[in-house]
Amino acid sequence: MDMKDVDAELAHIGTAGTPAKRVAVLRRRLEDFEHGEDGRAEFLTALAGELHLVGDFAGAREASLAAIEDGGPTELDPRCGLLMSELEAGEDDRADALLAEMLVRVRSGLIGGVECEWIASTLEEAGRLRQALRWFTLPLLDVHPDDVEDVDMRALNGRYRVRRALGMPLDGYDLARDEWVALEGDA
């Protein structure tokens, strides 16, 4: 299945009623996929997200693990959803091990800024602000504060928000973010 078709079908399913109904639709649809077939991992990742919404963290974990094991292409690394499930379920040791694995993947170039921001937001919601700050900062490591126009504002905004929550002083990235926000307000 072409990934554009997968995205379109998942977008359509995403508008279908309640999360519980979407879980049922996704489970039925997954019966049509062979292991490793393009689209299967993305459907499993979507299923994990919907299971998380209905509070089935064990089911979300299983779906995320199945997506990882499948190894097919996904828009967002399924480990991101797995991290959210582990944190929600209070599985701190597994979450910490997963974060260590994901850090290796970032340093190897296997995951990028979108995943870093997603991980950071998940950590922020879980109250792990120091870790969230690290993950919001990772996409900025190769960027000088004077060159932030090339950076996704979500990383700068998240980093700024977490630094304020931690009571940290403004730094070069925070000041650059403030300048961009002011420029956007003038537009």
PDB file of C-alpha atoms in Angstrom:
ATOM      1  CA  MET A   1       0.000   0.000   0.000  1.00  0.00           C
ATOM      2  CA  ASP A   2       1.339   3.447  -0.912  1.00  0.00           C
ATOM      3  CA  MET A   3       2.069   5.591   2.170  1.00  0.00           C
ATOM      4  CA  LYS A   4       0.014   8.467   0.736  1.00  0.00           C
ATOM      5  CA  ASP A   5      -2.959   6.111   0.650  1.00  0.00           C
ATOM      6  CA  VAL A   6      -2.183   5.014   4.209  1.00  0.00           C
ATOM      7  CA  ASP A   7      -2.112   8.636   5.374  1.00  0.00           C
ATOM      8  CA  ALA A   8      -5.380   9.396   3.599  1.00  0.00           C
ATOM      9  CA  GLU A   9      -7.119   6.344   5.049  1.00  0.00           C
ATOM     10  CA  LEU A  10      -5.872   7.103   8.560  1.00  0.00           C
ATOM     11  CA  ALA A  11      -7.030  10.710   8.222  1.00  0.00           C
ATOM     12  CA  HIS A  12     -10.479   9.421   7.276  1.00  0.00           C
ATOM     13  CA  ILE A  13     -10.531   6.955  10.184  1.00  0.00           C
ATOM     14  CA  GLY A  14      -9.449   9.787  12.499  1.00  0.00           C
ATOM     15  CA  THR A  15     -12.754  11.518  11.856  1.00  0.00           C
ATOM     16  CA  ALA A  16     -14.852   8.415  12.575  1.00  0.00           C
ATOM     17  CA  GLY A  17     -16.639   8.896  15.873  1.00  0.00           C
ATOM     18  CA  THR A  18     -15.203   8.115  19.276  1.00  0.00           C
ATOM     19  CA  PRO A  19     -11.751   6.734  20.058  1.00  0.00           C
ATOM     20  CA  ALA A  20     -13.381   3.380  20.941  1.00  0.00           C
ATOM     21  CA  LYS A  21     -14.983   3.245  17.497  1.00  0.00           C
ATOM     22  CA  ARG A  22     -11.662   4.127  15.844  1.00  0.00           C
ATOM     23  CA  VAL A  23      -9.971   1.328  17.812  1.00  0.00           C
ATOM     24  CA  ALA A  24     -12.475  -1.150  16.381  1.00  0.00           C
ATOM     25  CA  VAL A  25     -12.032   0.178  12.830  1.00  0.00           C
ATOM     26  CA  LEU A  26      -8.235   0.056  13.082  1.00  0.00           C
ATOM     27  CA  ARG A  27      -8.252  -3.477  14.490  1.00  0.00           C
ATOM     28  CA  ARG A  28     -10.475  -4.669  11.630  1.00  0.00           C
ATOM     29  CA  ARG A  29      -8.313  -2.914   9.069  1.00  0.00           C
ATOM     30  CA  LEU A  30      -5.100  -4.407  10.495  1.00  0.00           C
ATOM     31  CA  GLU A  31      -6.449  -7.877   9.673  1.00  0.00           C
ATOM     32  CA  ASP A  32      -5.871  -7.000   5.987  1.00  0.00           C
ATOM     33  CA  PHE A  33      -2.120  -6.426   6.398  1.00  0.00           C
ATOM     34  CA  GLU A  34       0.687  -8.943   6.221  1.00  0.00           C
ATOM     35  CA  HIS A  35       3.579  -8.603   8.647  1.00  0.00           C
ATOM     36  CA  GLY A  36       6.062  -6.102   7.231  1.00  0.00           C
ATOM     37  CA  GLU A  37       3.677  -4.777   4.591  1.00  0.00           C
ATOM     38  CA  ASP A  38       3.934  -1.020   4.036  1.00  0.00           C
ATOM     39  CA  GLY A  39       1.258   0.665   6.088  1.00  0.00           C
ATOM     40  CA  ARG A  40       0.970  -1.955   8.825  1.00  0.00           C
ATOM     41  CA  ALA A  41       3.365  -0.247  11.238  1.00  0.00           C
ATOM     42  CA  GLU A  42       1.641   3.097  10.661  1.00  0.00           C
ATOM     43  CA  PHE A  43      -1.775   1.537  11.367  1.00  0.00           C
ATOM     44  CA  LEU A  44      -0.358  -0.095  14.513  1.00  0.00           C
ATOM     45  CA  THR A  45       1.032   3.270  15.615  1.00  0.00           C
ATOM     46  CA  ALA A  46      -2.373   4.874  15.038  1.00  0.00           C
ATOM     47  CA  LEU A  47      -4.017   2.048  16.992  1.00  0.00           C
ATOM     48  CA  ALA A  48      -1.607   2.650  19.886  1.00  0.00           C
ATOM     49  CA  GLY A  49      -2.591   6.311  19.942  1.00  0.00           C
ATOM     50  CA  GLU A  50      -6.300   5.520  20.023  1.00  0.00           C
ATOM     51  CA  LEU A  51      -5.837   2.867  22.712  1.00  0.00           C
ATOM     52  CA  HIS A  52      -3.979   5.441  24.759  1.00  0.00           C
ATOM     53  CA  LEU A  53      -6.940   7.816  24.405  1.00  0.00           C
ATOM     54  CA  VAL A  54      -9.330   5.198  25.812  1.00  0.00           C
ATOM     55  CA  GLY A  55      -6.975   4.496  28.721  1.00  0.00           C
ATOM     56  CA  ASP A  56      -5.837   1.062  27.555  1.00  0.00           C
ATOM     57  CA  PHE A  57      -2.142   1.638  28.215  1.00  0.00           C
ATOM     58  CA  ALA A  58      -1.283  -2.072  28.073  1.00  0.00           C
ATOM     59  CA  GLY A  59      -2.973  -2.349  24.679  1.00  0.00           C
ATOM     60  CA  ALA A  60      -1.239   0.833  23.490  1.00  0.00           C
ATOM     61  CA  ARG A  61       2.086  -0.629  24.626  1.00  0.00           C
ATOM     62  CA  GLU A  62       1.416  -3.872  22.741  1.00  0.00           C
ATOM     63  CA  ALA A  63       0.475  -2.002  19.560  1.00  0.00           C
ATOM     64  CA  SER A  64       3.575   0.202  19.783  1.00  0.00           C
ATOM     65  CA  LEU A  65       5.807  -2.824  20.338  1.00  0.00           C
ATOM     66  CA  ALA A  66       4.172  -4.561  17.360  1.00  0.00           C
ATOM     67  CA  ALA A  67       4.823  -1.481  15.195  1.00  0.00           C
ATOM     68  CA  ILE A  68       8.470  -1.413  16.290  1.00  0.00           C
ATOM     69  CA  GLU A  69       8.836  -5.129  15.604  1.00  0.00           C
ATOM     70  CA  ASP A  70       7.147  -4.761  12.214  1.00  0.00           C
ATOM     71  CA  GLY A  71       9.783  -2.226  11.239  1.00  0.00           C
ATOM     72  CA  GLY A  72       7.743  -0.652   8.457  1.00  0.00           C
ATOM     73  CA  PRO A  73       7.697   3.062   7.713  1.00  0.00           C
ATOM     74  CA  THR A  74       5.871   5.358  10.137  1.00  0.00           C
ATOM     75  CA  GLU A  75       5.403   9.098  10.236  1.00  0.00           C
ATOM     76  CA  LEU A  76       6.489   9.194  13.889  1.00  0.00           C
ATOM     77  CA  ASP A  77       8.773   6.604  15.471  1.00  0.00           C
ATOM     78  CA  PRO A  78       6.448   4.241  17.391  1.00  0.00           C
ATOM     79  CA  ARG A  79       8.803   4.437  20.362  1.00  0.00           C
ATOM     80  CA  CYS A  80       7.324   7.899  20.989  1.00  0.00           C
ATOM     81  CA  GLY A  81       3.914   6.392  21.654  1.00  0.00           C
ATOM     82  CA  LEU A  82       5.510   3.612  23.660  1.00  0.00           C
ATOM     83  CA  LEU A  83       7.192   6.201  25.877  1.00  0.00           C
ATOM     84  CA  MET A  84       3.869   7.897  26.521  1.00  0.00           C
ATOM     85  CA  SER A  85       2.271   4.557  27.459  1.00  0.00           C
ATOM     86  CA  GLU A  86       5.121   3.619  29.796  1.00  0.00           C
ATOM     87  CA  LEU A  87       4.960   6.972  31.582  1.00  0.00           C
ATOM     88  CA  GLU A  88       1.156   6.877  31.886  1.00  0.00           C
ATOM     89  CA  ALA A  89       1.339   3.350  33.297  1.00  0.00           C
ATOM     90  CA  GLY A  90       3.951   4.402  35.857  1.00  0.00           C
ATOM     91  CA  GLU A  91       6.604   2.172  34.293  1.00  0.00           C
ATOM     92  CA  ASP A  92       9.461   4.565  35.028  1.00  0.00           C
ATOM     93  CA  ASP A  93      12.254   2.005  34.617  1.00  0.00           C
ATOM     94  CA  ARG A  94      11.001   0.984  31.185  1.00  0.00           C
ATOM     95  CA  ALA A  95      10.510   4.649  30.236  1.00  0.00           C
ATOM     96  CA  ASP A  96      14.082   5.458  31.292  1.00  0.00           C
ATOM     97  CA  ALA A  97      15.473   2.514  29.310  1.00  0.00           C
ATOM     98  CA  LEU A  98      13.475   3.621  26.282  1.00  0.00           C
ATOM     99  CA  LEU A  99      14.755   7.194  26.623  1.00  0.00           C
ATOM    100  CA  ALA A 100      18.330   5.880  26.662  1.00  0.00           C
ATOM    101  CA  GLU A 101      17.613   3.862  23.499  1.00  0.00           C
ATOM    102  CA  MET A 102      16.032   6.864  21.812  1.00  0.00           C
ATOM    103  CA  LEU A 103      18.986   9.074  22.676  1.00  0.00           C
ATOM    104  CA  VAL A 104      21.235   6.612  20.847  1.00  0.00           C
ATOM    105  CA  ARG A 105      18.845   6.747  17.889  1.00  0.00           C
ATOM    106  CA  VAL A 106      18.967  10.574  17.853  1.00  0.00           C
ATOM    107  CA  ARG A 107      22.753  10.583  17.946  1.00  0.00           C
ATOM    108  CA  SER A 108      22.787   8.032  15.114  1.00  0.00           C
ATOM    109  CA  GLY A 109      20.466  10.189  13.005  1.00  0.00           C
ATOM    110  CA  LEU A 110      17.680   7.584  13.041  1.00  0.00           C
ATOM    111  CA  ILE A 111      15.171   9.985  14.561  1.00  0.00           C
ATOM    112  CA  GLY A 112      14.996  13.743  14.209  1.00  0.00           C
ATOM    113  CA  GLY A 113      13.593  16.962  15.524  1.00  0.00           C
ATOM    114  CA  VAL A 114       9.931  15.993  15.278  1.00  0.00           C
ATOM    115  CA  GLU A 115      10.475  12.992  17.527  1.00  0.00           C
ATOM    116  CA  CYS A 116      12.642  15.044  19.907  1.00  0.00           C
ATOM    117  CA  GLU A 117       9.871  17.605  20.291  1.00  0.00           C
ATOM    118  CA  TRP A 118       7.282  14.866  20.776  1.00  0.00           C
ATOM    119  CA  ILE A 119       9.409  13.151  23.418  1.00  0.00           C
ATOM    120  CA  ALA A 120      10.045  16.476  25.138  1.00  0.00           C
ATOM    121  CA  SER A 121       6.335  17.320  25.235  1.00  0.00           C
ATOM    122  CA  THR A 122       5.563  13.886  26.669  1.00  0.00           C
ATOM    123  CA  LEU A 123       8.208  14.353  29.356  1.00  0.00           C
ATOM    124  CA  GLU A 124       6.911  17.833  30.121  1.00  0.00           C
ATOM    125  CA  GLU A 125       3.370  16.493  30.589  1.00  0.00           C
ATOM    126  CA  ALA A 126       4.777  13.800  32.897  1.00  0.00           C
ATOM    127  CA  GLY A 127       6.441  16.478  35.031  1.00  0.00           C
ATOM    128  CA  ARG A 128       9.961  15.446  34.024  1.00  0.00           C
ATOM    129  CA  LEU A 129      11.006  18.985  33.241  1.00  0.00           C
ATOM    130  CA  ARG A 130      14.808  18.561  33.253  1.00  0.00           C
ATOM    131  CA  GLN A 131      14.520  15.680  30.801  1.00  0.00           C
ATOM    132  CA  ALA A 132      12.026  17.656  28.715  1.00  0.00           C
ATOM    133  CA  LEU A 133      14.497  20.525  28.521  1.00  0.00           C
ATOM    134  CA  ARG A 134      17.180  18.170  27.222  1.00  0.00           C
ATOM    135  CA  TRP A 135      14.905  16.808  24.501  1.00  0.00           C
ATOM    136  CA  PHE A 136      13.647  20.253  23.459  1.00  0.00           C
ATOM    137  CA  THR A 137      17.302  21.338  23.210  1.00  0.00           C
ATOM    138  CA  LEU A 138      18.564  18.386  21.137  1.00  0.00           C
ATOM    139  CA  PRO A 139      17.287  19.757  17.778  1.00  0.00           C
ATOM    140  CA  LEU A 140      19.057  23.046  18.548  1.00  0.00           C
ATOM    141  CA  LEU A 141      22.536  21.676  19.267  1.00  0.00           C
ATOM    142  CA  ASP A 142      23.873  22.451  15.804  1.00  0.00           C
ATOM    143  CA  VAL A 143      22.121  25.823  15.574  1.00  0.00           C
ATOM    144  CA  HIS A 144      23.580  29.095  16.828  1.00  0.00           C
ATOM    145  CA  PRO A 145      20.970  31.286  18.560  1.00  0.00           C
ATOM    146  CA  ASP A 146      21.430  33.901  15.829  1.00  0.00           C
ATOM    147  CA  ASP A 147      20.342  31.330  13.219  1.00  0.00           C
ATOM    148  CA  VAL A 148      17.108  30.102  14.787  1.00  0.00           C
ATOM    149  CA  GLU A 149      15.028  30.998  11.733  1.00  0.00           C
ATOM    150  CA  ASP A 150      15.935  27.505  10.486  1.00  0.00           C
ATOM    151  CA  VAL A 151      14.503  25.843  13.601  1.00  0.00           C
ATOM    152  CA  ASP A 152      10.963  24.660  14.180  1.00  0.00           C
ATOM    153  CA  MET A 153       9.428  27.107  16.644  1.00  0.00           C
ATOM    154  CA  ARG A 154       7.879  24.244  18.622  1.00  0.00           C
ATOM    155  CA  ALA A 155      11.336  23.323  19.936  1.00  0.00           C
ATOM    156  CA  LEU A 156      12.103  26.922  20.873  1.00  0.00           C
ATOM    157  CA  ASN A 157       8.683  27.473  22.437  1.00  0.00           C
ATOM    158  CA  GLY A 158       8.801  24.226  24.401  1.00  0.00           C
ATOM    159  CA  ARG A 159      12.327  24.895  25.599  1.00  0.00           C
ATOM    160  CA  TYR A 160      11.342  28.429  26.621  1.00  0.00           C
ATOM    161  CA  ARG A 161       8.258  27.184  28.498  1.00  0.00           C
ATOM    162  CA  VAL A 162      10.209  24.500  30.383  1.00  0.00           C
ATOM    163  CA  ARG A 163      13.046  26.859  31.258  1.00  0.00           C
ATOM    164  CA  ARG A 164      10.504  29.322  32.719  1.00  0.00           C
ATOM    165  CA  ALA A 165       8.899  26.501  34.727  1.00  0.00           C
ATOM    166  CA  LEU A 166      12.342  25.556  36.074  1.00  0.00           C
ATOM    167  CA  GLY A 167      13.038  29.188  37.007  1.00  0.00           C
ATOM    168  CA  MET A 168      16.045  29.422  34.701  1.00  0.00           C
ATOM    169  CA  PRO A 169      17.279  32.765  33.341  1.00  0.00           C
ATOM    170  CA  LEU A 170      16.877  33.718  29.695  1.00  0.00           C
ATOM    171  CA  ASP A 171      19.638  32.497  27.398  1.00  0.00           C
ATOM    172  CA  GLY A 172      20.495  33.165  23.766  1.00  0.00           C
ATOM    173  CA  TYR A 173      17.869  30.768  22.421  1.00  0.00           C
ATOM    174  CA  ASP A 174      15.188  32.280  24.655  1.00  0.00           C
ATOM    175  CA  LEU A 175      16.067  35.786  23.502  1.00  0.00           C
ATOM    176  CA  ALA A 176      16.079  34.688  19.853  1.00  0.00           C
ATOM    177  CA  ARG A 177      12.685  33.060  20.401  1.00  0.00           C
ATOM    178  CA  ASP A 178      11.352  36.299  21.904  1.00  0.00           C
ATOM    179  CA  GLU A 179      12.585  38.226  18.863  1.00  0.00           C
ATOM    180  CA  TRP A 180      10.842  35.797  16.478  1.00  0.00           C
ATOM    181  CA  VAL A 181       7.614  35.968  18.446  1.00  0.00           C
ATOM    182  CA  ALA A 182       7.775  39.780  18.329  1.00  0.00           C
ATOM    183  CA  LEU A 183       8.460  39.738  14.563  1.00  0.00           C
ATOM    184  CA  GLU A 184       5.536  37.379  13.954  1.00  0.00           C
ATOM    185  CA  GLY A 185       3.320  39.689  15.995  1.00  0.00           C
ATOM    186  CA  ASP A 186       4.343  42.607  13.770  1.00  0.00           C
ATOM    187  CA  ALA A 187       3.546  40.686  10.579  1.00  0.00           C
TER     188      ALA A 187
END
